[in-house]
């Protein structure tokens, strides 16, 4: 067998961890108890040694379809056979910040029509497949145990059903079958509660859990203020982002997966189960744009804690990423015993880029706090004292080489985007200080801000290319600079900017898809190539809309929607074949989708005389001011 295609998955989660489930009904990625814990099921990265939790029809050919229960994160995988129709309903009851030890993955089996025999296999591989486990079977279910972790499998059944104790146990795996007729419902619940004992769970109890989970997601989604043209896809992106938020701290993981390749067979196989300052800052724009103020406030608190702690590498105020609990031990290691997704090695756990200097994070953090301030989320006194210290550091250190937004491993450079975002950090700090009368070295900040502006215009602009370029010693184009007009650094219809857009279109854009930089230049110091970067593709849409190229922007956006998978999820990149590659689902991509939709909606509304303005008020403030 080979690993299931990245796009052939849906995701469920409980706001502390998540499971990826294939269109064939197999859980082939699940880390417990947290996003960044070692995997229990990892067949996504090694079909033979990774482990899985599979449910599918047996003894007959079948076809499958997968969907989300409307407006929720409950996933339904449907099976169609000659004898009937069945389905598996997967969900995880959400946990709040106080509950951290009772993760439940619920798998309900239902026969919809006719008759169906399901085959079940629970084959955990703890500790990335490196830790052996024991199996204890009882009438109510099974306990899988290691020295550090125990998972309890409860049976969902009625009193007159055949007992799971008659299932087969082989090398620590549990296999069994269950035959259902139309209307019957049975299932399994995998639980991580400490000292959990297997018990028979009645169908009515699990159906109540399902109803409560549905009510949670629909109540949460009802807070959305988005009423634009792409409501279904935008709301699915919002649910996906919520699923990747760690409730106890408010941190947002970049993706719930690790090791998925940016080129199948290549070495760009990173661990994304951590909170990047950049990604989480971008989430503030998207969440406030949809009316989710509470989530934006939680990230502000998370960022504030990181600033108050300080003490990052090389004396700088912030690391570029942290574990979801705020700790910074992300030592990178290799899982030599795993083959990797379709042979893509090495499989990396941890992330060595955590030690890099990436100056852009300060601009993204300050911009997000400024946007939050516009929405009424004012930085408290202790937070301001920390921010002022950060900006003092930026004032002293902005003019130095760095690794840049793309986490290059080929040496430090004077990246234009890093300088741009240092300008943003100082500009937003000046505005916050002035608008709230906060004490600050505003004159020094203003002087540094203006020097950055002059340097970018003099050295970031390449007269031969007639475009802004990746760094001062190259003529390579870089799509991170699509954010220049969004940040307010340059007018969206400035001739220099329109010339840059034209240059990018001729070199980085293929139909609606956008590369991060010239794919032939390989400035990141690694072998091989990569696909187009979906974050950049959606950012391209926003840049076109701001430049007044509305028809082109709308067409590019609609084309990007065709690259979503069957349930509206996106990975990091798109391969030459149109296949989704990279870690999945990717927070960056869904954030950019939301921002593109809001930006395009607002631009189209303004272009329609007498039209009702559908853009949410907070985003309208952004569009009317700095973020055009």
PDB file of C-alpha atoms in Angstrom, residues 22 49 92 108 147 169 201 206 247 259 330 345 375 407 450 475 477 492 495 517 619 627:
ATOM      1  CA  UNK A  22      -9.071   9.523   4.566  1.00  0.00           C
ATOM      2  CA  UNK A  49       4.955   1.425  10.246  1.00  0.00           C
ATOM      3  CA  UNK A  92     -14.262  15.097  18.562  1.00  0.00           C
ATOM      4  CA  UNK A 108     -20.234   6.244  14.657  1.00  0.00           C
ATOM      5  CA  UNK A 147       4.790   3.521  30.016  1.00  0.00           C
ATOM      6  CA  UNK A 169      -5.880  -9.435  18.658  1.00  0.00           C
ATOM      7  CA  UNK A 201     -21.563   3.095  25.624  1.00  0.00           C
ATOM      8  CA  UNK A 206     -23.041   9.101  21.734  1.00  0.00           C
ATOM      9  CA  UNK A 247      -7.643  26.426  23.392  1.00  0.00           C
ATOM     10  CA  UNK A 259       6.896  15.902   7.266  1.00  0.00           C
ATOM     11  CA  UNK A 330      11.886  22.863  19.012  1.00  0.00           C
ATOM     12  CA  UNK A 345      12.769  11.914   3.257  1.00  0.00           C
ATOM     13  CA  UNK A 375     -11.523  46.923  16.888  1.00  0.00           C
ATOM     14  CA  UNK A 407      13.153  30.433   6.351  1.00  0.00           C
ATOM     15  CA  UNK A 450      11.972  56.967   7.650  1.00  0.00           C
ATOM     16  CA  UNK A 475      17.343  40.553  -9.052  1.00  0.00           C
ATOM     17  CA  UNK A 477      11.420  38.561  -7.495  1.00  0.00           C
ATOM     18  CA  UNK A 492      -1.673  50.197  -4.718  1.00  0.00           C
ATOM     19  CA  UNK A 495       3.595  53.245 -11.083  1.00  0.00           C
ATOM     20  CA  UNK A 517      10.159  33.234  -5.859  1.00  0.00           C
ATOM     21  CA  UNK A 619     -12.219  45.140   7.527  1.00  0.00           C
ATOM     22  CA  UNK A 627      -4.367  48.388   4.618  1.00  0.00           C
TER      23      UNK A 627
END
